[in-house]
PDB file of C-alpha atoms in Angstrom:
ATOM      1  CA  MET A   1      11.593   2.961 -20.903  1.00 73.00           C
ATOM      2  CA  SER A   2      15.182   3.093 -21.233  1.00 80.00           C
ATOM      3  CA  LEU A   3      17.251   1.442 -18.867  1.00 78.00           C
ATOM      4  CA  LYS A   4      19.002   5.101 -17.665  1.00 88.00           C
ATOM      5  CA  THR A   5      15.379   5.803 -16.936  1.00 88.00           C
ATOM      6  CA  PHE A   6      14.353   2.668 -14.875  1.00 80.00           C
ATOM      7  CA  LYS A   7      17.799   2.517 -12.904  1.00 84.00           C
ATOM      8  CA  THR A   8      16.790   6.045 -12.124  1.00 90.00           C
ATOM      9  CA  ILE A   9      13.277   5.625 -11.409  1.00 86.00           C
ATOM     10  CA  LYS A  10      14.056   2.196  -9.077  1.00 82.00           C
ATOM     11  CA  ALA A  11      16.802   4.534  -6.592  1.00 87.00           C
ATOM     12  CA  LEU A  12      14.277   6.610  -6.270  1.00 90.00           C
ATOM     13  CA  ALA A  13      11.755   4.220  -4.697  1.00 84.00           C
ATOM     14  CA  GLN A  14      14.645   2.831  -2.586  1.00 85.00           C
ATOM     15  CA  LEU A  15      15.830   5.863  -1.727  1.00 90.00           C
ATOM     16  CA  THR A  16      12.330   7.051  -0.385  1.00 88.00           C
ATOM     17  CA  GLY A  17      11.328   3.868   0.842  1.00 86.00           C
ATOM     18  CA  ALA A  18      15.117   4.303   3.575  1.00 87.00           C
ATOM     19  CA  ILE A  19      13.541   7.914   4.271  1.00 91.00           C
ATOM     20  CA  ALA A  20      10.241   6.994   5.057  1.00 88.00           C
ATOM     21  CA  GLY A  21      11.491   3.931   6.929  1.00 88.00           C
ATOM     22  CA  GLY A  22      13.553   5.935   9.203  1.00 88.00           C
ATOM     23  CA  TYR A  23      10.775   8.440  10.047  1.00 91.00           C
ATOM     24  CA  ALA A  24       8.257   6.366  10.662  1.00 89.00           C
ATOM     25  CA  MET A  25      10.609   4.903  13.064  1.00 89.00           C
ATOM     26  CA  SER A  26      11.064   8.056  14.874  1.00 91.00           C
ATOM     27  CA  GLN A  27       7.422   8.452  14.971  1.00 92.00           C
ATOM     28  CA  GLY A  28       7.623   5.291  16.575  1.00 92.00           C
ATOM     29  CA  ALA A  29       6.815   2.804  14.412  1.00 90.00           C
ATOM     30  CA  PRO A  30       7.462  -0.393  15.584  1.00 92.00           C
ATOM     31  CA  PRO A  31      11.145  -1.533  14.149  1.00 88.00           C
ATOM     32  CA  PHE A  32      10.276  -4.965  12.967  1.00 91.00           C
ATOM     33  CA  ALA A  33       7.371  -3.936  10.895  1.00 87.00           C
ATOM     34  CA  THR A  34       9.207  -1.022   9.508  1.00 88.00           C
ATOM     35  CA  PHE A  35      12.128  -2.915   9.126  1.00 88.00           C
ATOM     36  CA  ILE A  36       9.904  -5.417   6.414  1.00 88.00           C
ATOM     37  CA  LEU A  37       8.654  -2.054   4.701  1.00 84.00           C
ATOM     38  CA  ILE A  38      11.741  -1.156   4.245  1.00 86.00           C
ATOM     39  CA  ALA A  39      12.934  -4.234   2.824  1.00 86.00           C
ATOM     40  CA  THR A  40       9.991  -4.559   0.238  1.00 84.00           C
ATOM     41  CA  VAL A  41      10.159  -1.156  -0.752  1.00 82.00           C
ATOM     42  CA  VAL A  42      13.666  -1.940  -1.802  1.00 82.00           C
ATOM     43  CA  SER A  43      13.500  -5.287  -3.057  1.00 83.00           C
ATOM     44  CA  GLY A  44      10.566  -4.817  -5.328  1.00 77.00           C
ATOM     45  CA  PRO A  45      12.629  -3.306  -7.886  1.00 72.00           C
ATOM     46  CA  GLU A  46      15.059  -5.263  -8.003  1.00 77.00           C
ATOM     47  CA  VAL A  47      12.377  -8.337  -8.354  1.00 81.00           C
ATOM     48  CA  LEU A  48      11.070  -6.429 -11.448  1.00 77.00           C
ATOM     49  CA  GLU A  49      14.729  -5.762 -12.925  1.00 76.00           C
ATOM     50  CA  TYR A  50      15.493  -9.773 -12.916  1.00 81.00           C
ATOM     51  CA  PHE A  51      12.019 -10.735 -14.175  1.00 81.00           C
ATOM     52  CA  ILE A  52      12.637  -8.131 -16.827  1.00 79.00           C
ATOM     53  CA  GLU A  53      16.406  -9.374 -17.963  1.00 81.00           C
ATOM     54  CA  ALA A  54      15.070 -13.126 -17.522  1.00 83.00           C
ATOM     55  CA  GLN A  55      12.668 -12.381 -20.471  1.00 83.00           C
ATOM     56  CA  GLY A  56      15.136 -10.538 -22.747  1.00 75.00           C
ATOM     57  CA  GLY A  57      13.150  -7.214 -22.354  1.00 58.00           C
ATOM     58  CA  GLY A  58      16.701  -6.056 -21.643  1.00 54.00           C
ATOM     59  CA  GLU A  59      18.726  -5.285 -24.430  1.00 56.00           C
TER      60      GLU A  59
END
C-alpha cells in the first residue's frame, strides 16, 4: 500500500468517525461516550502510522 493510499484511507476514516459521532449526539447519545468513540476513531490510524514508521516501513 502506498503512502498516498494510506493517507487517503486515514482521512476518510477520521471524517466518517467525526460525522458518525455528530449524528450519534444528535440522536441522543451520551456526549462523553461519543467523544471517546470519536477520539478512538480519529487517533487509531495515527497510532498505526506511528508503529509503521517506527519499524522502518515508511521508506
